[in-house]
PDB file of C-alpha atoms in Angstrom:
ATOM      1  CA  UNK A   5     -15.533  -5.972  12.449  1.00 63.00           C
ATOM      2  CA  UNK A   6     -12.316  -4.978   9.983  1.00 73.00           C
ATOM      3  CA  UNK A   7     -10.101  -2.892  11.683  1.00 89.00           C
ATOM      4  CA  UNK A   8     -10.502  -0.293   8.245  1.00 93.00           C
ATOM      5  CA  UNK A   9     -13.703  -0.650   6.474  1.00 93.00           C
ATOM      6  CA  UNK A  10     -14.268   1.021   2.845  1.00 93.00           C
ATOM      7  CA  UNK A  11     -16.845   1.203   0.729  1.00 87.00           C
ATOM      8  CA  UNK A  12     -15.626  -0.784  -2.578  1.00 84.00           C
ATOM      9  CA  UNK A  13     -17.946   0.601  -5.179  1.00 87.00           C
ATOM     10  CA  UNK A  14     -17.792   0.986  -7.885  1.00 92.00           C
ATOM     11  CA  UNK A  15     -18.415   4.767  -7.685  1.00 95.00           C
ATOM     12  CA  UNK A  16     -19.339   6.619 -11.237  1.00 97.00           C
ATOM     13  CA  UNK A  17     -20.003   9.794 -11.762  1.00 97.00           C
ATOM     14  CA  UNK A  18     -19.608  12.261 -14.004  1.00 97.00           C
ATOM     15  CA  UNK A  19     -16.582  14.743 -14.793  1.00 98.00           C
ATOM     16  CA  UNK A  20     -17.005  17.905 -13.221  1.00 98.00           C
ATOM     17  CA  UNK A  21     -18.747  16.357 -10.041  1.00 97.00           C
ATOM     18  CA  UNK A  22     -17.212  16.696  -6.633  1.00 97.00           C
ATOM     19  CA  UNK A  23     -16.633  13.024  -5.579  1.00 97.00           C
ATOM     20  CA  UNK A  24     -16.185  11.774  -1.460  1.00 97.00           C
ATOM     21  CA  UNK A  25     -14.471   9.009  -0.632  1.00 97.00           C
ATOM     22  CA  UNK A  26     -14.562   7.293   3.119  1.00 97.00           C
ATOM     23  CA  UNK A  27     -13.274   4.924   5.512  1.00 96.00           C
ATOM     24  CA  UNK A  28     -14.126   4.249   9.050  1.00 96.00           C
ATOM     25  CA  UNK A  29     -11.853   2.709  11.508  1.00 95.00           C
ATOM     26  CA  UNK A  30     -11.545   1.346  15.200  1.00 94.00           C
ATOM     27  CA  UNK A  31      -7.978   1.391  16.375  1.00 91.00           C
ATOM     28  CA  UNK A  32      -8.212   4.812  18.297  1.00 90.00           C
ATOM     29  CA  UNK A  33      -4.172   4.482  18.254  1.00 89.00           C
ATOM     30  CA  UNK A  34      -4.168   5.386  14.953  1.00 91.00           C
ATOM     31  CA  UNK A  35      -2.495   8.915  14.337  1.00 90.00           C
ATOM     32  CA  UNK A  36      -1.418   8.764  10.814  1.00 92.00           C
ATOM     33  CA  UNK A  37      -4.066   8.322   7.753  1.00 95.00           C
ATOM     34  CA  UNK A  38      -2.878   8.519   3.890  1.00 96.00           C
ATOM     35  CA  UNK A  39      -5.083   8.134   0.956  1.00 98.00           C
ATOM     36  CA  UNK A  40      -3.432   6.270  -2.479  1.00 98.00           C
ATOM     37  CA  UNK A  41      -4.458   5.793  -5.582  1.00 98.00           C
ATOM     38  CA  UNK A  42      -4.029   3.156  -7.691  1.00 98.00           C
ATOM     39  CA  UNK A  43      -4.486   3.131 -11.230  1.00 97.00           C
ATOM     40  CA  UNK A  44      -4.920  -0.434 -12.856  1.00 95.00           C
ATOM     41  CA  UNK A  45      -1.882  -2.774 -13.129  1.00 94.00           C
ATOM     42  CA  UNK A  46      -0.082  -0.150 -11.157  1.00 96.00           C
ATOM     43  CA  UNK A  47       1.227   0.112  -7.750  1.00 97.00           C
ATOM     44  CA  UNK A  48      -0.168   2.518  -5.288  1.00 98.00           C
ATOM     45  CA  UNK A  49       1.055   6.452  -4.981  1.00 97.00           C
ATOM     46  CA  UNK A  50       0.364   8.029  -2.169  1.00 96.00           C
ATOM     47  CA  UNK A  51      -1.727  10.977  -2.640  1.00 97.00           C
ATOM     48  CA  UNK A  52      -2.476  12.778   0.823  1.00 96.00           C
ATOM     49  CA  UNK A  53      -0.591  11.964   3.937  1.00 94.00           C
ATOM     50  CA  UNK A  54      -1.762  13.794   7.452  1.00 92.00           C
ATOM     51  CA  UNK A  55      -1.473  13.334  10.713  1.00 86.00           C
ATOM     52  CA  UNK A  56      -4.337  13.358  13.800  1.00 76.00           C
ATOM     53  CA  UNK A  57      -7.560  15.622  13.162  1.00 84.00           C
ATOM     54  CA  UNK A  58      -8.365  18.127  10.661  1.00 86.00           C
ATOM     55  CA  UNK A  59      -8.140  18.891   7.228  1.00 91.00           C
ATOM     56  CA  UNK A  60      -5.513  18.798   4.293  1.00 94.00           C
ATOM     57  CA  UNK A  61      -5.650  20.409   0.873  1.00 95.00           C
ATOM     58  CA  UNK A  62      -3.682  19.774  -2.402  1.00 95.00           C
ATOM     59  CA  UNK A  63      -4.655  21.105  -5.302  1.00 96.00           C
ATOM     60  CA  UNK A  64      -8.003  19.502  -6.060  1.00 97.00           C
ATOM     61  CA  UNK A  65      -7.732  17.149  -3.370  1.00 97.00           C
ATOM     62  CA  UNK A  66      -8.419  17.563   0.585  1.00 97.00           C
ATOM     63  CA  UNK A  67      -8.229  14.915   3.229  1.00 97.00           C
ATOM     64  CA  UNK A  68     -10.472  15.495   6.383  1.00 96.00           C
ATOM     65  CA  UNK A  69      -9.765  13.349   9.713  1.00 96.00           C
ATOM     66  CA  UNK A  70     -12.742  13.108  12.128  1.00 94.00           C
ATOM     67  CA  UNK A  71     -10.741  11.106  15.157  1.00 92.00           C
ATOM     68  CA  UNK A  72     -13.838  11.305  17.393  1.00 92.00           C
ATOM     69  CA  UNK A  73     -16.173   9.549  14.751  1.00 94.00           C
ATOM     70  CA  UNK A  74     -13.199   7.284  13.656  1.00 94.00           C
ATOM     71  CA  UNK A  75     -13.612   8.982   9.786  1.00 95.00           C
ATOM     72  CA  UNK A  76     -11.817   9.841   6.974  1.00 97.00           C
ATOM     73  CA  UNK A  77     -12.641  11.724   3.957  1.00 97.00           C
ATOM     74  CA  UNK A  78     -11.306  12.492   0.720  1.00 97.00           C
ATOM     75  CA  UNK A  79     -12.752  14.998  -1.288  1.00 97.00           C
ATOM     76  CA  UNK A  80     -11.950  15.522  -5.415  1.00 98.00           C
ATOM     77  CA  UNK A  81     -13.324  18.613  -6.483  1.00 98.00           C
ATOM     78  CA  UNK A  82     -13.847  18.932 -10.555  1.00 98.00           C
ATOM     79  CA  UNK A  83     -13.067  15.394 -11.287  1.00 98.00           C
ATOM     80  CA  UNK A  84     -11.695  14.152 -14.063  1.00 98.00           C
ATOM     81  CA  UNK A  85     -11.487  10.883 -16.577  1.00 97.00           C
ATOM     82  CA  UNK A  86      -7.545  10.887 -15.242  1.00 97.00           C
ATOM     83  CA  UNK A  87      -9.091  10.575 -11.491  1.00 98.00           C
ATOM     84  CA  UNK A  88     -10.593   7.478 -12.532  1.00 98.00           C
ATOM     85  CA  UNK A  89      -8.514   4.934 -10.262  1.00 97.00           C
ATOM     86  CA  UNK A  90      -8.753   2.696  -7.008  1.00 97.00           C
ATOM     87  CA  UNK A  91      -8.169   4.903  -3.707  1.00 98.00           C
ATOM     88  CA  UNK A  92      -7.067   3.037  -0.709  1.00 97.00           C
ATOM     89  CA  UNK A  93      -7.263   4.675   2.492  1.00 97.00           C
ATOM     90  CA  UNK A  94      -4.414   3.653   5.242  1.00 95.00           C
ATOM     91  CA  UNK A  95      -3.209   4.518   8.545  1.00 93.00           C
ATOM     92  CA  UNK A  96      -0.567   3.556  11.457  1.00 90.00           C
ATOM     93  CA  UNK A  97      -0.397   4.207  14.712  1.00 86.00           C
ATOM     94  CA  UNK A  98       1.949   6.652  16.485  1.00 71.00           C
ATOM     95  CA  UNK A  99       4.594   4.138  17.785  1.00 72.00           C
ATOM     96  CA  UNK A 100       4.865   2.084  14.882  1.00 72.00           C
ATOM     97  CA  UNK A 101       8.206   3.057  14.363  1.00 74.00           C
ATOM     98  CA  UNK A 102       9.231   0.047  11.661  1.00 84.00           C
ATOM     99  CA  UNK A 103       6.277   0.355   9.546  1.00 80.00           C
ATOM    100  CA  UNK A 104       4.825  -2.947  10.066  1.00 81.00           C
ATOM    101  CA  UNK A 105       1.111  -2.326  11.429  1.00 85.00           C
ATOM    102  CA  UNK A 106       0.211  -0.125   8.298  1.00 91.00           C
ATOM    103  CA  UNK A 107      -3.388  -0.842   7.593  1.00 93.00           C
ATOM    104  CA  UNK A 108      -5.334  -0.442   4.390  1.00 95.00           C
ATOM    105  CA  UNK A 109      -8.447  -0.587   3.382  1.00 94.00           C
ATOM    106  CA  UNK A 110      -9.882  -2.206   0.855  1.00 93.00           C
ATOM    107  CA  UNK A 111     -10.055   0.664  -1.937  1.00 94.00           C
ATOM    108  CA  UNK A 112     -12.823   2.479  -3.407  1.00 96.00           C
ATOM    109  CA  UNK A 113     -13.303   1.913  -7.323  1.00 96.00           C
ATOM    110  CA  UNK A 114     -14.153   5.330  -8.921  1.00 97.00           C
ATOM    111  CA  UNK A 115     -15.267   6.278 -12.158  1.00 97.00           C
ATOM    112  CA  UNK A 116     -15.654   9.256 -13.573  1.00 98.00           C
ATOM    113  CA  UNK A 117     -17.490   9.642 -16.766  1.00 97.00           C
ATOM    114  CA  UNK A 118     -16.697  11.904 -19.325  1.00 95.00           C
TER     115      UNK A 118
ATOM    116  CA  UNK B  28       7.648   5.737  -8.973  1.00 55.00           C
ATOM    117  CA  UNK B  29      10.231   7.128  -6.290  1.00 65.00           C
ATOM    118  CA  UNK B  30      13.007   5.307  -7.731  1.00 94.00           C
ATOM    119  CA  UNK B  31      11.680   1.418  -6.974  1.00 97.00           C
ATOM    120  CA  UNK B  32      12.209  -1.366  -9.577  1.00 97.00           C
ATOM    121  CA  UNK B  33      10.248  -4.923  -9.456  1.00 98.00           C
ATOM    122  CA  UNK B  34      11.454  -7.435 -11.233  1.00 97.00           C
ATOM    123  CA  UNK B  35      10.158  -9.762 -13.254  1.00 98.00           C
ATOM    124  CA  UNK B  36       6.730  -7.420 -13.803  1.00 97.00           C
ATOM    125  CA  UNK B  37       4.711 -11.105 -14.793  1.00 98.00           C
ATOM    126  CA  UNK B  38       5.513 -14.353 -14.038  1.00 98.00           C
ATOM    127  CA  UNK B  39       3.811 -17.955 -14.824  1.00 98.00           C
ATOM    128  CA  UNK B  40       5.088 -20.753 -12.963  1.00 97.00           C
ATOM    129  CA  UNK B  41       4.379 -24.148 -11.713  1.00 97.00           C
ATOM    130  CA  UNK B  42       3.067 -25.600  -8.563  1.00 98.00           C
ATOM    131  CA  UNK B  43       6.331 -26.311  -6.657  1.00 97.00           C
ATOM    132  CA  UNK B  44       8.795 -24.439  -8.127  1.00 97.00           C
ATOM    133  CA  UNK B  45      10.921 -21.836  -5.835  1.00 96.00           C
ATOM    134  CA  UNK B  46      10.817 -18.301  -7.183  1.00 98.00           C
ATOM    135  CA  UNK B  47      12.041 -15.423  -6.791  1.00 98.00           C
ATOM    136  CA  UNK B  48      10.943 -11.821  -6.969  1.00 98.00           C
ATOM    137  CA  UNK B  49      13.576  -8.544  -6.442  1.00 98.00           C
ATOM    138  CA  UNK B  50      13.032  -5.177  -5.560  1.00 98.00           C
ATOM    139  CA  UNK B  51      15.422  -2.528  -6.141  1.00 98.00           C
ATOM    140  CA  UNK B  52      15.643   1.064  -4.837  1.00 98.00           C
ATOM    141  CA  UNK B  53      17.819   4.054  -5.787  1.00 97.00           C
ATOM    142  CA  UNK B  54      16.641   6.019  -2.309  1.00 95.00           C
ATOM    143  CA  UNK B  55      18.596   4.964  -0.145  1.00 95.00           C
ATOM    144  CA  UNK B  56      16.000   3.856   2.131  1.00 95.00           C
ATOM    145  CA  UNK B  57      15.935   2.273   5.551  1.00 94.00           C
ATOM    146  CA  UNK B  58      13.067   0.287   5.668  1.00 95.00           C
ATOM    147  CA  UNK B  59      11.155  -1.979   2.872  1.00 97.00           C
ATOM    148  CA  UNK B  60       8.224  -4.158   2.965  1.00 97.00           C
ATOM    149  CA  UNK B  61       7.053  -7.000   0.657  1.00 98.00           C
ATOM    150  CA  UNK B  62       2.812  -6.668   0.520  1.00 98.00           C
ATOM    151  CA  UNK B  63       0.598  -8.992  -1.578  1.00 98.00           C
ATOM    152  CA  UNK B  64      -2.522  -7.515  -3.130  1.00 97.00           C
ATOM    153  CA  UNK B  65      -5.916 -10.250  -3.606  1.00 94.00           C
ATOM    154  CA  UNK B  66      -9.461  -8.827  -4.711  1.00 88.00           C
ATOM    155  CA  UNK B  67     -11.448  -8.682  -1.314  1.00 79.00           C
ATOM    156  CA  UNK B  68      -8.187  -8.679   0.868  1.00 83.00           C
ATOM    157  CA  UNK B  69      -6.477  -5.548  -0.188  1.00 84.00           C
ATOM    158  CA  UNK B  70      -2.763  -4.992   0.847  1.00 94.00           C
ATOM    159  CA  UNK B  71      -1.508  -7.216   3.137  1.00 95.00           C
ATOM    160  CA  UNK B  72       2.177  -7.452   4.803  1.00 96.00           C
ATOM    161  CA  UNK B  73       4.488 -10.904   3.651  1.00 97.00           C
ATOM    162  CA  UNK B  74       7.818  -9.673   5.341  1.00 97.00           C
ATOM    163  CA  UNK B  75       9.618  -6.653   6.247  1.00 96.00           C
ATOM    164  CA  UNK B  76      13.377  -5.056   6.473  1.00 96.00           C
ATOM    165  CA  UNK B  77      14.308  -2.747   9.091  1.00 94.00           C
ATOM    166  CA  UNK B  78      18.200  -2.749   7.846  1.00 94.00           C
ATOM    167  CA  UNK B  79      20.685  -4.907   5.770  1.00 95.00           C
ATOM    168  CA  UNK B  80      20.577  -8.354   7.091  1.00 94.00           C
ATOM    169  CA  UNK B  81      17.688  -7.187   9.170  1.00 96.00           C
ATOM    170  CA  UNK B  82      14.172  -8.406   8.661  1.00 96.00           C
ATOM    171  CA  UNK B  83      11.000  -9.811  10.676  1.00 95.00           C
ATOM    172  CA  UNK B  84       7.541 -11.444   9.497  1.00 96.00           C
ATOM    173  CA  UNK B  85       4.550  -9.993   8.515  1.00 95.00           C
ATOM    174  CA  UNK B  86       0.823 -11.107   8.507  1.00 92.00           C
ATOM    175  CA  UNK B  87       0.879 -13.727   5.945  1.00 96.00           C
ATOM    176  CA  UNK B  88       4.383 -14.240   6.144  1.00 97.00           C
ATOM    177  CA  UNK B  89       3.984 -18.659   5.570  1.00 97.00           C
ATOM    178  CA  UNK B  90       5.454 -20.085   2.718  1.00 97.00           C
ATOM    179  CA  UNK B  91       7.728 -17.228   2.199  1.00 98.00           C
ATOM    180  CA  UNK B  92      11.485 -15.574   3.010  1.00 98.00           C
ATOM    181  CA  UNK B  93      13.163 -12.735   2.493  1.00 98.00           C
ATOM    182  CA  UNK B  94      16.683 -11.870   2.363  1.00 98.00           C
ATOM    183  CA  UNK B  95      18.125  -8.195   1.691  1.00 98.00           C
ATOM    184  CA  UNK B  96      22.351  -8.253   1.921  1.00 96.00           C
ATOM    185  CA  UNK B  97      22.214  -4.843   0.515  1.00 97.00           C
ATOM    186  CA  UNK B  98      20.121  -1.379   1.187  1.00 97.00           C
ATOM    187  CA  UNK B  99      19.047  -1.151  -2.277  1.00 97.00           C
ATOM    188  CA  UNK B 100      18.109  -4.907  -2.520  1.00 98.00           C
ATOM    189  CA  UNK B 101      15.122  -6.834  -0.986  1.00 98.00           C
ATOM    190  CA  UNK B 102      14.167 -10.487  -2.004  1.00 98.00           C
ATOM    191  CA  UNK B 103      11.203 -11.903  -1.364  1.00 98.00           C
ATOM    192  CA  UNK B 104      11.263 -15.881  -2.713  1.00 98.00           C
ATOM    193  CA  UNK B 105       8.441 -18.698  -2.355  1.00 97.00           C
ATOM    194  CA  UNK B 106      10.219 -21.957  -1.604  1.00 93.00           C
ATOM    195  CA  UNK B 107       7.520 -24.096  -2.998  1.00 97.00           C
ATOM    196  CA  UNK B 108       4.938 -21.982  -5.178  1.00 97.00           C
ATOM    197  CA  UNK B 109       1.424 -22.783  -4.779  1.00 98.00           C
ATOM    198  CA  UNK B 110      -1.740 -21.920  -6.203  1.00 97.00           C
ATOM    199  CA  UNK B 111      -2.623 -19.979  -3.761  1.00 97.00           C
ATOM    200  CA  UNK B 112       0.433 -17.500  -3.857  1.00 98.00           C
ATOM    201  CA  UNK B 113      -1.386 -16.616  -7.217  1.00 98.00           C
ATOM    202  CA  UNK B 114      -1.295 -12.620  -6.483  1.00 98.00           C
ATOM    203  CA  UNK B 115       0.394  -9.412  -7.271  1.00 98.00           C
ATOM    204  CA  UNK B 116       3.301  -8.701  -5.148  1.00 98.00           C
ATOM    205  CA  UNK B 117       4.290  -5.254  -4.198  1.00 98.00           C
ATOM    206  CA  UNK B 118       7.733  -3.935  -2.827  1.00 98.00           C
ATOM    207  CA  UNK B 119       7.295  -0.607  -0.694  1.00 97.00           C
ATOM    208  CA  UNK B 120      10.218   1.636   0.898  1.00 97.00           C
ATOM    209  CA  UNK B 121      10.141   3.837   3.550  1.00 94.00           C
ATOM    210  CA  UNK B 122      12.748   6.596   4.631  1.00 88.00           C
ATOM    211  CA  UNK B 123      12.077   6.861   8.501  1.00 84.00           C
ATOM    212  CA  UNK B 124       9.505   6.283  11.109  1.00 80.00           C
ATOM    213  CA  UNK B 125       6.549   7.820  10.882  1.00 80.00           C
ATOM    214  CA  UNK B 126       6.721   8.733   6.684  1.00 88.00           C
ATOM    215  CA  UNK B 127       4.368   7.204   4.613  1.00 92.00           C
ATOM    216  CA  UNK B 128       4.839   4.174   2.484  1.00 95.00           C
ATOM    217  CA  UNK B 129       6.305   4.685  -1.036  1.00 96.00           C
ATOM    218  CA  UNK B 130       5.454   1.171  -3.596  1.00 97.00           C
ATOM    219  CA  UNK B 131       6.961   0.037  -6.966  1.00 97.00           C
ATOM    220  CA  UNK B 132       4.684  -1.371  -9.921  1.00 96.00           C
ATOM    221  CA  UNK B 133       4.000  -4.857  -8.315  1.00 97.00           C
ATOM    222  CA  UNK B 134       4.628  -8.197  -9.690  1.00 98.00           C
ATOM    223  CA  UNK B 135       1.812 -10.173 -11.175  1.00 98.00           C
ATOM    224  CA  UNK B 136       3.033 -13.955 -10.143  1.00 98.00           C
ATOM    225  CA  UNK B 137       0.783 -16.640 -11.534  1.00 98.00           C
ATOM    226  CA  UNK B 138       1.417 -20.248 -10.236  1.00 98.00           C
ATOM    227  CA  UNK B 139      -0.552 -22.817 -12.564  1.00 96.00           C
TER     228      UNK B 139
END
């Protein structure tokens, strides 16, 4: 089993819809969970960054963290073309002070259809 | 793109070459990281810097070093390019512990 497992898609649907995005994980150390996106031929820009359980908002993004079921979430309300990207989920543990056990998942291709 | 510069952007080269990819930052940050991105692999860690002249292995750190003489400056250079270092390479930065990761624009490297 991958330590971070994601759902690669493709995901379409179509502007306007409310799209969910997910990643599962095993390492119950991990504390810290950030969702990027990645447009193509770009690098990655971090979109939501929280830390242990609950939920997140920004605009028309919000990032839920279920730690008991190991879960991520994040939501897009009214999407649009623009939000038509790659989103990688990642996450670290508490102690990882250098940065060096960041773990990503795979990404989640999304669509979104005018 | 929180003031990181790869360069080159593309590069073709030949089996058994050395070459080198640069990042540059303007943030004055602490720590940097050299990740390679391949379809069905996602990110994965090559080397990191924890400081000037600092710097430890990553993952998939074979075939490759890393020098960085300077805060703003971190070099990552294959010794012997081979086919299978065919990816694109991507320079992060972060500020402190416990901050997310920040990346530049990657480098697509092709080795032929």
């Amino acid at each position: 089993q991958k330590e971070v497992e994601q759902d690669p898609g493709p995901l379409s649907v179509p502007e306007g819809a409310i799209v969910s995005l997910n990643c599962t994980y095993s390492n119950s150390a991990f504390q810290y969970f950030m969702w990027y996106r990645q447009y193509s031929r770009k690098g990655p820009e971090l979109l939501m960054y929280t830390y242990s359980s609950g939920n997140k908002e920004d605009g028309r993004f919000t990032a839920q963290v279920d730690k008991s079921s190991k879960y991520i979430s994040l939501f897009i309300r009214d999407s649009q073309p623009s939000d038509s990207a790659t989103y990688l989920c990642a996450m670290s543990a508490l102690r990882d002070n250098y940065g060096q056990n960041f773990v990503f998942g795979p990404g989640t291709r999304l669509s979104v259809l005018p | 793109d929180a003031g990181i510069t790869q360069s080159p952007r593309h590069k073709v080269t030949e089996t058994g070459t050395p070459v080198t990819l640069r990042c540059h930052q303007t943030e004055n940050h602490r720590y940097m990281y050299w990740y390679r991105q391949d379809p069905g692999h996602g990110l994965r860690l090559i080397h990191y810097s924890y400081g000037v002249k600092d710097t430890d292995k990553g993952e998939v750190s074979d075939g490759y070093s890393v020098s960085r003489s300077k805060t703003e400056d971190f070099l990552l250079t294959l010794e012997s390019a081979t086919s299978s270092q065919t990816s694109v390479y991507f320079c992060a930065i972060r500020g402190r512990a416990n901050s997310p990761l920040h990346f530049g624009n990657g480098t697509r490297l092709t080795v032929t």
